[in-house]
Amino acid sequence: MGILLTGGLLSATPAHAVEEGVTFPFYPSFLQLEDGKTTSLEDWSDPMVCGGCHPRQYEGWKSSMHANAFIDPVFQAEWAKGYQDTDGEVLNLCGGCHTPIGVMTGTVKYDPDVGKYGGFTAPGVAAMGVSCDVCHSVTDTNARHTTTGNPGNASLVLAPGDVKRATLKDAVSPFHATEYSELHGRAELCANCHNIFHPNNNFPIEHTYDEWRMSAYAQNDIQCQDCHMVPVETAIRVADTMTRPHDLPDHGLEGMAGVGAAGPRELVHDHGFVGGNTVIAGVLGVPGAEDNRAEAIKRLQNVADLDIEIIPGMQGANLLRVKVSNARAGHHLPTSLTFIRQVWLEVEVRDDQGRLLLSSGALEDNRVPEDAVMFTNKSVDQDGNLTVDPWRIAGFVHMNTIPPKGYRYGTYSFRLPEDASSFTVDAKLNYQSYHQDLADDLLGEGAIEVPVVTMRELTRRYNAADLERADAGRDSAVAHR
């Protein structure tokens, strides 16, 4: 988008018409206000007010990435870099999902004096990211009217005001009106901001919803909310059994949906929306950040499985295959910014005398070496040059993320010394939210050290004699000991 946007190629009229009778006043975001109304900050509730009656939901939300979507310093820096590079044309594109209220009220502003590339400011509730009122004011999705005909780029219709919408059909509140919404229980709600496509070339930069839509989870009616709005232990059971939370026996999710409610509900959803981000809430010093981080790590450490296979070769050469399975994510592993997320294998092979026979994927200065086996996508601009700047992306030239219930292999070779009687294989699957070079570029060198989470580790010991017997018999693989 950088080259594509620069020069005003997207500088359509403020109300950009996609088809007859449908306009989008915040284009290239597809946000709409119901009936074409306008809105001001006074129309939106502070989440603390919501927390008065919904303390459990508020406590979960305030350390979530939804709450920190606007003030996230990495996002802010990337957004500002894009703003400079495109003469401001990504303002609403990024803001539509990260500060919907700021975009719809016209109160989000770029400040060139904040940070390396500048930054953005917004007043009051507009700076509170994806707040309670944003989601619970949604009345519809306008996905069918986007340039791709699919959800994405904040393709939401909102009606701020007294009515709050959710999945309870008989909710009664002394503070506001309520309305049942089937959409709030479906992945199609999340899709509108968890699919992002380039507004000029329509390339799917992020396609988490599409990954889910093509998965076994969608085929079994498992929704985003069924994994990301329940504790990780429940999410594991959902993934392992392909059963929605409310159909699980003894799910333990009963509770009061609000203070003073008439009685307990069969299932009360958490509002932490925890995924894999272990960095931002802690960096910002948000209350509850450590709990959020611990939950994210727990999810990362339970999403994948590892297996090891040794295939003996002739004259001492051996093939090692490490199988990585996406066991419990309803989307690809990794997802979202798949060209920035870091998921890779770190593998060592040592013999019984401690000699290192193979080493791959060990960090160097907190950076993943280029020859590591990585499960990522590589993106290019319109000229075929590698880029990780979302506004420049025109396509992917390499795709190696792991689909739901699918797997990928890391393949290696090593030679066992003749005097070795056994050897040990240690394989780790590691995760970083983004690579260190990106953090240094956006925030300044050394501003943050991107943490590493070991998602899974597997160690197996093998006897050299088994390799020799397998080589002689040409067996396909060697059993571990």
Short mmCIF file of C-alpha atoms in Angstrom, two decimals, residues 2-481:
data_model
loop_
_atom_site.label_atom_id
_atom_site.label_comp_id
_atom_site.label_asym_id
_atom_site.label_seq_id
_atom_site.Cartn_x
_atom_site.Cartn_y
_atom_site.Cartn_z
CA GLY A 2 2.92 2.37 0.60
CA ILE A 3 3.68 2.83 -3.07
CA LEU A 4 0.10 2.11 -4.04
CA LEU A 5 -1.40 4.64 -1.67
CA THR A 6 1.19 7.39 -1.92
CA GLY A 7 0.10 9.99 -4.41
CA GLY A 8 -3.56 9.87 -3.42
CA LEU A 9 -4.68 6.80 -5.32
CA LEU A 10 -7.14 6.19 -2.51
CA SER A 11 -8.12 9.78 -1.98
CA ALA A 12 -11.76 9.30 -2.87
CA THR A 13 -14.48 11.61 -1.63
CA PRO A 14 -15.10 11.48 2.13
CA ALA A 15 -18.21 9.39 1.52
CA HIS A 16 -16.82 6.67 -0.69
CA ALA A 17 -19.55 4.88 -2.63
CA VAL A 18 -18.93 1.20 -3.24
CA GLU A 19 -22.27 0.45 -4.86
CA GLU A 20 -25.47 2.29 -5.62
CA GLY A 21 -27.04 3.68 -2.48
CA VAL A 22 -24.31 2.53 -0.08
CA THR A 23 -21.72 4.98 1.20
CA PHE A 24 -18.90 4.65 3.66
CA PRO A 25 -18.11 7.98 5.31
CA PHE A 26 -14.99 6.66 7.05
CA TYR A 27 -13.42 4.93 4.04
CA PRO A 28 -11.10 3.03 3.69
CA SER A 29 -12.66 1.74 6.91
CA PHE A 30 -16.11 0.25 6.27
CA LEU A 31 -17.54 1.49 9.56
CA GLN A 32 -21.08 2.81 9.33
CA LEU A 33 -23.47 4.42 11.76
CA GLU A 34 -27.01 3.10 11.55
CA ASP A 35 -29.30 5.15 9.29
CA GLY A 36 -26.41 7.40 8.31
CA LYS A 37 -26.43 9.27 11.63
CA THR A 38 -23.53 11.19 13.11
CA THR A 39 -22.04 10.69 16.56
CA SER A 40 -20.04 12.51 19.23
CA LEU A 41 -18.00 11.36 22.21
CA GLU A 42 -20.95 11.95 24.53
CA ASP A 43 -22.84 9.11 22.86
CA TRP A 44 -20.40 6.49 24.15
CA SER A 45 -20.10 5.08 27.67
CA ASP A 46 -16.84 4.88 29.61
CA PRO A 47 -16.07 1.19 30.29
CA MET A 48 -15.72 2.00 34.00
CA VAL A 49 -19.43 2.80 34.02
CA CYS A 50 -20.14 -0.63 32.53
CA GLY A 51 -17.86 -2.16 35.15
CA GLY A 52 -20.16 -0.94 37.89
CA CYS A 53 -22.67 -3.67 37.04
CA HIS A 54 -20.37 -6.01 35.12
CA PRO A 55 -17.16 -6.13 37.21
CA ARG A 56 -16.07 -9.56 35.98
CA GLN A 57 -16.31 -8.53 32.35
CA TYR A 58 -14.63 -5.19 32.98
CA GLU A 59 -11.72 -6.76 34.87
CA GLY A 60 -11.07 -9.11 31.98
CA TRP A 61 -11.41 -6.41 29.34
CA LYS A 62 -9.13 -3.76 30.85
CA SER A 63 -5.95 -5.83 30.40
CA SER A 64 -7.03 -7.20 27.03
CA MET A 65 -5.69 -6.27 23.62
CA HIS A 66 -9.14 -4.87 22.86
CA ALA A 67 -8.73 -2.34 25.66
CA ASN A 68 -5.17 -1.54 24.59
CA ALA A 69 -5.78 -1.62 20.84
CA PHE A 70 -5.25 2.13 20.44
CA ILE A 71 -2.45 2.78 22.93
CA ASP A 72 -0.36 -0.29 22.00
CA PRO A 73 3.03 1.39 21.31
CA VAL A 74 4.07 -1.10 18.62
CA PHE A 75 0.81 -0.63 16.74
CA GLN A 76 1.01 3.15 17.21
CA ALA A 77 4.51 3.28 15.75
CA GLU A 78 3.62 1.07 12.78
CA TRP A 79 0.47 3.09 12.15
CA ALA A 80 2.43 6.35 12.32
CA LYS A 81 5.06 4.98 9.94
CA GLY A 82 2.29 4.09 7.52
CA TYR A 83 0.67 7.49 7.99
CA GLN A 84 3.92 9.19 6.95
CA ASP A 85 4.44 6.82 4.06
CA THR A 86 0.94 7.24 2.61
CA ASP A 87 0.31 10.94 3.27
CA GLY A 88 -2.22 10.05 5.95
CA GLU A 89 -4.37 7.66 3.94
CA VAL A 90 -4.14 4.83 6.50
CA LEU A 91 -5.64 6.98 9.27
CA ASN A 92 -9.12 5.44 9.07
CA LEU A 93 -7.97 2.10 7.67
CA CYS A 94 -6.11 1.23 10.89
CA GLY A 95 -8.17 3.42 13.18
CA GLY A 96 -11.45 1.80 12.14
CA CYS A 97 -10.58 -1.30 14.15
CA HIS A 98 -8.25 0.13 16.79
CA THR A 99 -10.28 3.22 17.74
CA PRO A 100 -13.71 2.99 16.10
CA ILE A 101 -15.04 5.78 18.29
CA GLY A 102 -12.11 8.03 17.40
CA VAL A 103 -12.74 7.49 13.70
CA MET A 104 -16.51 7.91 13.84
CA THR A 105 -16.28 11.07 15.95
CA GLY A 106 -13.34 12.46 13.95
CA THR A 107 -11.34 12.96 17.15
CA VAL A 108 -8.28 10.78 16.46
CA LYS A 109 -5.34 12.98 15.40
CA TYR A 110 -1.80 12.40 14.21
CA ASP A 111 0.97 14.09 16.21
CA PRO A 112 4.35 14.18 14.41
CA ASP A 113 6.18 14.94 17.66
CA VAL A 114 5.28 11.67 19.42
CA GLY A 115 7.73 8.80 18.96
CA LYS A 116 10.11 8.01 16.13
CA TYR A 117 7.48 8.19 13.40
CA GLY A 118 4.92 10.27 15.25
CA GLY A 119 1.86 8.97 17.05
CA PHE A 120 -1.85 9.39 17.53
CA THR A 121 -4.00 10.97 20.19
CA ALA A 122 -7.68 10.65 20.97
CA PRO A 123 -9.79 12.04 23.83
CA GLY A 124 -11.57 10.08 26.53
CA VAL A 125 -13.38 6.94 25.48
CA ALA A 126 -11.98 7.21 21.94
CA ALA A 127 -8.57 6.25 23.36
CA MET A 128 -10.02 3.15 25.02
CA GLY A 129 -9.73 0.99 21.92
CA VAL A 130 -12.43 -1.60 21.38
CA SER A 131 -14.50 -0.71 24.42
CA CYS A 132 -17.68 -2.28 25.81
CA ASP A 133 -19.91 0.14 23.95
CA VAL A 134 -18.21 -0.49 20.60
CA CYS A 135 -19.10 -4.19 20.53
CA HIS A 136 -22.44 -3.92 22.28
CA SER A 137 -23.62 -1.15 19.94
CA VAL A 138 -23.11 -3.30 16.84
CA THR A 139 -26.38 -3.93 15.01
CA ASP A 140 -25.16 -5.54 11.80
CA THR A 141 -22.28 -6.23 9.46
CA ASN A 142 -22.10 -4.63 6.03
CA ALA A 143 -19.65 -7.24 4.74
CA ARG A 144 -21.70 -7.85 1.60
CA HIS A 145 -21.06 -4.24 0.54
CA THR A 146 -17.28 -4.14 0.98
CA THR A 147 -15.00 -4.05 -2.04
CA THR A 148 -14.39 -7.80 -1.68
CA GLY A 149 -17.92 -8.77 -0.66
CA ASN A 150 -16.45 -10.26 2.51
CA PRO A 151 -16.09 -9.07 6.11
CA GLY A 152 -13.05 -6.97 6.92
CA ASN A 153 -11.65 -3.49 7.52
CA ALA A 154 -14.18 -2.76 10.28
CA SER A 155 -17.25 -3.67 8.23
CA LEU A 156 -19.61 -2.95 11.13
CA VAL A 157 -22.84 -1.03 11.55
CA LEU A 158 -23.18 0.61 14.97
CA ALA A 159 -26.00 2.38 16.80
CA PRO A 160 -24.71 4.02 19.99
CA GLY A 161 -27.31 4.84 22.57
CA ASP A 162 -29.39 3.33 25.32
CA VAL A 163 -29.78 -0.13 23.76
CA LYS A 164 -26.99 -2.68 24.42
CA ARG A 165 -26.92 -5.87 22.38
CA ALA A 166 -25.67 -9.34 23.31
CA THR A 167 -26.63 -13.02 23.26
CA LEU A 168 -29.08 -13.05 26.19
CA LYS A 169 -32.70 -13.15 25.07
CA ASP A 170 -34.24 -12.22 28.43
CA ALA A 171 -31.74 -9.71 29.84
CA VAL A 172 -33.14 -6.90 31.98
CA SER A 173 -31.10 -3.94 33.19
CA PRO A 174 -32.09 -0.97 35.36
CA PHE A 175 -29.46 1.15 33.58
CA HIS A 176 -30.00 0.54 29.86
CA ALA A 177 -32.28 -1.20 27.40
CA THR A 178 -31.28 -4.62 26.07
CA GLU A 179 -31.68 -6.42 22.78
CA TYR A 180 -30.92 -9.97 21.72
CA SER A 181 -28.34 -10.29 18.93
CA GLU A 182 -27.54 -13.59 17.24
CA LEU A 183 -24.55 -11.91 15.57
CA HIS A 184 -22.81 -11.46 18.94
CA GLY A 185 -22.53 -15.21 19.35
CA ARG A 186 -21.10 -15.83 15.90
CA ALA A 187 -17.62 -15.64 14.36
CA GLU A 188 -19.06 -13.20 11.83
CA LEU A 189 -18.93 -10.49 14.51
CA CYS A 190 -15.18 -10.95 15.02
CA ALA A 191 -14.60 -11.30 11.27
CA ASN A 192 -15.13 -7.62 10.61
CA CYS A 193 -11.84 -6.66 12.27
CA HIS A 194 -9.99 -9.98 12.10
CA ASN A 195 -9.95 -9.95 8.32
CA ILE A 196 -7.97 -7.08 6.83
CA PHE A 197 -7.55 -6.57 3.10
CA HIS A 198 -5.57 -3.97 1.19
CA PRO A 199 -8.05 -1.28 0.12
CA ASN A 200 -6.42 -0.84 -3.27
CA ASN A 201 -5.44 -4.31 -4.46
CA ASN A 202 -7.82 -6.23 -2.11
CA PHE A 203 -5.04 -8.59 -1.03
CA PRO A 204 -5.93 -10.32 2.30
CA ILE A 205 -3.20 -8.98 4.58
CA GLU A 206 -4.78 -10.65 7.62
CA HIS A 207 -7.28 -13.47 7.20
CA THR A 208 -7.91 -15.06 10.59
CA TYR A 209 -11.65 -15.35 9.94
CA ASP A 210 -11.10 -16.96 6.54
CA GLU A 211 -8.70 -19.46 8.14
CA TRP A 212 -11.43 -20.37 10.63
CA ARG A 213 -14.15 -20.47 7.98
CA MET A 214 -12.28 -23.20 6.07
CA SER A 215 -11.56 -25.25 9.20
CA ALA A 216 -13.04 -28.22 11.04
CA TYR A 217 -14.03 -25.78 13.78
CA ALA A 218 -16.41 -23.92 11.49
CA GLN A 219 -17.74 -27.24 10.19
CA ASN A 220 -18.56 -28.20 13.79
CA ASP A 221 -20.10 -24.81 14.62
CA ILE A 222 -17.26 -23.87 16.98
CA GLN A 223 -17.18 -20.07 17.06
CA CYS A 224 -14.36 -17.64 17.94
CA GLN A 225 -16.13 -16.86 21.21
CA ASP A 226 -16.08 -20.55 22.19
CA CYS A 227 -12.29 -20.48 22.56
CA HIS A 228 -11.37 -16.83 23.20
CA MET A 229 -14.09 -15.97 25.73
CA VAL A 230 -13.58 -18.96 28.04
CA PRO A 231 -10.67 -20.10 30.24
CA VAL A 232 -7.88 -21.93 28.45
CA GLU A 233 -8.81 -25.22 30.13
CA THR A 234 -12.25 -24.97 28.53
CA ALA A 235 -10.77 -23.99 25.17
CA ILE A 236 -8.63 -27.14 25.28
CA ARG A 237 -11.72 -29.30 25.87
CA VAL A 238 -13.55 -27.52 23.05
CA ALA A 239 -10.71 -28.16 20.60
CA ASP A 240 -10.15 -31.76 21.66
CA THR A 241 -13.82 -32.75 21.50
CA MET A 242 -15.15 -30.32 18.87
CA THR A 243 -17.89 -29.45 21.34
CA ARG A 244 -19.13 -25.95 22.16
CA PRO A 245 -18.63 -24.84 25.78
CA HIS A 246 -22.28 -24.88 26.78
CA ASP A 247 -22.54 -28.50 25.59
CA LEU A 248 -19.55 -29.69 27.62
CA PRO A 249 -20.42 -31.65 30.75
CA ASP A 250 -19.44 -29.90 33.98
CA HIS A 251 -18.05 -26.87 32.14
CA GLY A 252 -18.07 -24.74 35.30
CA LEU A 253 -18.87 -21.51 33.46
CA GLU A 254 -22.08 -20.68 35.30
CA GLY A 255 -22.41 -17.34 37.03
CA MET A 256 -24.04 -13.95 37.28
CA ALA A 257 -23.92 -11.86 34.12
CA GLY A 258 -24.26 -8.67 36.14
CA VAL A 259 -24.67 -7.25 39.63
CA GLY A 260 -28.26 -7.58 40.79
CA ALA A 261 -29.21 -10.02 38.02
CA ALA A 262 -32.28 -12.15 38.64
CA GLY A 263 -30.24 -15.35 38.76
CA PRO A 264 -27.19 -17.19 37.48
CA ARG A 265 -26.68 -17.93 33.80
CA GLU A 266 -25.66 -21.31 32.42
CA LEU A 267 -22.57 -19.72 30.85
CA VAL A 268 -20.96 -16.33 31.41
CA HIS A 269 -18.30 -15.36 28.89
CA ASP A 270 -14.92 -13.96 29.87
CA HIS A 271 -13.92 -10.67 28.23
CA GLY A 272 -10.13 -10.96 28.17
CA PHE A 273 -10.14 -12.19 24.54
CA VAL A 274 -6.74 -13.71 25.22
CA GLY A 275 -4.66 -14.84 22.24
CA GLY A 276 -0.90 -15.03 21.93
CA ASN A 277 0.22 -11.51 22.83
CA THR A 278 2.36 -11.68 25.97
CA VAL A 279 4.00 -8.26 25.62
CA ILE A 280 1.86 -5.15 25.45
CA ALA A 281 -0.23 -5.12 28.64
CA GLY A 282 2.92 -5.58 30.71
CA VAL A 283 4.85 -2.90 28.84
CA LEU A 284 2.00 -0.47 29.47
CA GLY A 285 1.79 -1.39 33.17
CA VAL A 286 -1.90 -2.20 32.87
CA PRO A 287 -3.53 -3.64 36.02
CA GLY A 288 -4.04 -7.35 35.54
CA ALA A 289 -1.28 -7.54 32.93
CA GLU A 290 0.47 -10.46 34.61
CA ASP A 291 -2.72 -12.50 34.70
CA ASN A 292 -3.29 -11.72 31.03
CA ARG A 293 0.27 -12.70 30.19
CA ALA A 294 0.02 -15.95 32.14
CA GLU A 295 -3.19 -16.86 30.32
CA ALA A 296 -1.60 -16.06 26.93
CA ILE A 297 1.42 -18.24 27.74
CA LYS A 298 -0.84 -21.06 28.87
CA ARG A 299 -2.73 -20.87 25.59
CA LEU A 300 0.48 -20.83 23.56
CA GLN A 301 1.81 -23.84 25.47
CA ASN A 302 -1.31 -25.89 24.80
CA VAL A 303 -2.03 -25.12 21.17
CA ALA A 304 0.58 -27.30 19.40
CA ASP A 305 1.96 -30.83 19.55
CA LEU A 306 5.42 -32.11 18.56
CA ASP A 307 6.59 -35.48 17.31
CA ILE A 308 10.01 -36.72 16.20
CA GLU A 309 10.93 -39.23 13.52
CA ILE A 310 14.42 -40.55 12.66
CA ILE A 311 14.92 -42.06 9.21
CA PRO A 312 18.32 -43.78 8.91
CA GLY A 313 20.32 -43.14 5.79
CA MET A 314 23.22 -44.98 4.26
CA GLN A 315 26.74 -44.80 5.64
CA GLY A 316 25.77 -42.99 8.82
CA ALA A 317 23.73 -40.14 7.35
CA ASN A 318 20.40 -39.73 9.12
CA LEU A 319 17.24 -37.75 8.47
CA LEU A 320 15.43 -36.08 11.36
CA ARG A 321 11.85 -34.92 10.93
CA VAL A 322 10.07 -32.84 13.57
CA LYS A 323 6.32 -32.76 13.10
CA VAL A 324 4.47 -29.68 14.38
CA SER A 325 0.70 -30.07 14.66
CA ASN A 326 -1.79 -27.26 15.16
CA ALA A 327 -3.87 -29.18 17.66
CA ARG A 328 -6.04 -26.53 19.30
CA ALA A 329 -6.21 -23.26 17.33
CA GLY A 330 -9.26 -22.66 15.18
CA HIS A 331 -7.14 -20.62 12.79
CA HIS A 332 -3.66 -20.96 11.36
CA LEU A 333 -0.60 -21.08 13.59
CA PRO A 334 0.43 -18.31 13.68
CA THR A 335 -2.41 -16.08 12.52
CA SER A 336 -3.11 -12.36 12.05
CA LEU A 337 0.11 -10.65 10.90
CA THR A 338 1.59 -13.92 9.67
CA PHE A 339 4.54 -12.12 8.08
CA ILE A 340 5.51 -10.59 11.44
CA ARG A 341 4.66 -13.33 13.96
CA GLN A 342 7.58 -15.62 14.80
CA VAL A 343 6.94 -19.34 15.30
CA TRP A 344 9.98 -21.55 14.73
CA LEU A 345 11.73 -24.78 15.64
CA GLU A 346 14.85 -24.91 17.78
CA VAL A 347 16.50 -28.32 17.46
CA GLU A 348 19.63 -29.90 18.96
CA VAL A 349 21.09 -33.37 18.56
CA ARG A 350 23.85 -34.54 20.94
CA ASP A 351 25.45 -37.93 21.31
CA ASP A 352 26.11 -39.75 24.59
CA GLN A 353 29.54 -38.07 24.85
CA GLY A 354 28.00 -34.60 24.75
CA ARG A 355 29.09 -33.78 21.21
CA LEU A 356 26.79 -31.40 19.33
CA LEU A 357 25.76 -33.09 16.08
CA LEU A 358 23.07 -30.64 14.97
CA SER A 359 21.95 -27.20 16.06
CA SER A 360 19.27 -25.12 14.38
CA GLY A 361 17.04 -22.24 15.42
CA ALA A 362 18.92 -21.01 18.51
CA LEU A 363 18.44 -17.26 18.97
CA GLU A 364 21.29 -14.95 18.08
CA ASP A 365 21.00 -11.55 19.82
CA ASN A 366 17.28 -12.31 20.34
CA ARG A 367 16.87 -12.86 16.62
CA VAL A 368 15.84 -16.03 14.83
CA PRO A 369 18.58 -17.14 12.41
CA GLU A 370 17.63 -17.07 8.75
CA ASP A 371 18.16 -20.81 8.27
CA ALA A 372 15.73 -21.79 11.06
CA VAL A 373 12.57 -23.69 10.17
CA MET A 374 9.87 -21.05 10.54
CA PHE A 375 6.13 -21.28 10.24
CA THR A 376 5.39 -17.94 8.71
CA ASN A 377 4.41 -16.16 5.50
CA LYS A 378 6.74 -13.91 3.53
CA SER A 379 5.17 -10.83 2.00
CA VAL A 380 6.25 -8.62 -0.89
CA ASP A 381 5.32 -5.25 -2.34
CA GLN A 382 4.08 -4.70 -5.89
CA ASP A 383 7.66 -4.86 -7.19
CA GLY A 384 8.36 -8.20 -5.52
CA ASN A 385 10.52 -6.78 -2.73
CA LEU A 386 10.19 -8.34 0.72
CA THR A 387 8.33 -6.10 3.15
CA VAL A 388 6.61 -6.39 6.53
CA ASP A 389 4.84 -3.02 6.25
CA PRO A 390 1.13 -3.90 5.87
CA TRP A 391 0.33 -0.92 3.66
CA ARG A 392 2.95 -2.03 1.12
CA ILE A 393 1.92 -5.68 0.82
CA ALA A 394 0.77 -6.90 -2.58
CA GLY A 395 1.14 -10.65 -2.06
CA PHE A 396 2.79 -13.60 -0.32
CA VAL A 397 5.69 -15.43 -1.95
CA HIS A 398 6.07 -18.10 0.74
CA MET A 399 3.34 -19.56 2.96
CA ASN A 400 4.14 -21.99 5.75
CA THR A 401 1.66 -21.34 8.54
CA ILE A 402 -0.04 -24.43 9.99
CA PRO A 403 -3.79 -24.82 9.36
CA PRO A 404 -6.24 -25.91 12.09
CA LYS A 405 -5.84 -29.63 12.85
CA GLY A 406 -3.04 -29.67 10.27
CA TYR A 407 0.72 -30.06 10.50
CA ARG A 408 4.06 -29.07 9.00
CA TYR A 409 7.51 -30.67 9.20
CA GLY A 410 10.95 -29.38 9.99
CA THR A 411 13.51 -31.60 8.23
CA TYR A 412 17.19 -31.92 9.18
CA SER A 413 20.15 -34.24 8.60
CA PHE A 414 22.99 -35.30 10.90
CA ARG A 415 25.75 -37.89 11.06
CA LEU A 416 26.34 -40.00 14.16
CA PRO A 417 30.01 -40.67 15.07
CA GLU A 418 31.04 -44.30 14.94
CA ASP A 419 31.97 -44.37 18.63
CA ALA A 420 28.63 -42.98 19.81
CA SER A 421 26.32 -45.48 21.49
CA SER A 422 23.25 -43.21 21.68
CA PHE A 423 22.03 -39.73 20.92
CA THR A 424 19.37 -37.33 22.17
CA VAL A 425 17.09 -35.06 20.14
CA ASP A 426 15.71 -31.94 21.81
CA ALA A 427 13.07 -30.01 19.86
CA LYS A 428 11.38 -26.78 20.92
CA LEU A 429 8.63 -24.80 19.27
CA ASN A 430 9.12 -21.11 20.10
CA TYR A 431 7.02 -17.96 19.71
CA GLN A 432 7.62 -14.21 19.51
CA SER A 433 4.82 -11.75 18.82
CA TYR A 434 7.14 -9.97 16.36
CA HIS A 435 10.81 -10.02 15.56
CA GLN A 436 13.37 -7.93 17.38
CA ASP A 437 14.37 -5.90 14.29
CA LEU A 438 10.80 -4.68 13.94
CA ALA A 439 10.65 -3.62 17.59
CA ASP A 440 13.98 -1.80 17.23
CA ASP A 441 12.83 -0.03 14.09
CA LEU A 442 9.50 1.09 15.52
CA LEU A 443 10.42 1.91 19.11
CA GLY A 444 14.18 2.49 18.96
CA GLU A 445 16.99 0.03 19.50
CA GLY A 446 16.85 -1.60 22.92
CA ALA A 447 13.52 -0.05 23.88
CA ILE A 448 12.04 -3.49 24.35
CA GLU A 449 13.38 -7.02 24.24
CA VAL A 450 10.73 -9.15 22.60
CA PRO A 451 10.07 -12.10 24.92
CA VAL A 452 10.24 -15.70 23.75
CA VAL A 453 7.68 -18.29 24.80
CA THR A 454 8.55 -21.96 24.43
CA MET A 455 5.27 -23.33 23.21
CA ARG A 456 6.22 -26.99 23.28
CA GLU A 457 9.34 -29.06 23.98
CA LEU A 458 10.04 -32.71 23.29
CA THR A 459 13.19 -34.69 24.15
CA ARG A 460 13.86 -38.22 22.94
CA ARG A 461 16.82 -40.59 23.27
CA TYR A 462 17.79 -43.12 20.60
CA ASN A 463 20.26 -46.02 20.55
CA ALA A 464 22.89 -46.09 17.84
CA ALA A 465 22.36 -49.83 17.43
CA ASP A 466 18.78 -49.19 16.37
CA LEU A 467 20.02 -46.94 13.59
CA GLU A 468 22.38 -49.65 12.35
CA ARG A 469 19.68 -52.30 12.37
CA ALA A 470 17.22 -50.00 10.63
CA ASP A 471 19.84 -49.10 8.01
CA ALA A 472 20.50 -52.77 7.33
CA GLY A 473 16.81 -53.58 7.13
CA ARG A 474 15.89 -50.29 5.41
CA ASP A 475 13.15 -49.66 7.95
CA SER A 476 11.49 -46.28 7.56
CA ALA A 477 11.98 -45.01 11.09
CA VAL A 478 13.61 -45.66 14.45
CA ALA A 479 11.75 -45.99 17.72
CA HIS A 480 12.83 -43.75 20.57
CA ARG A 481 13.92 -44.99 23.97
#
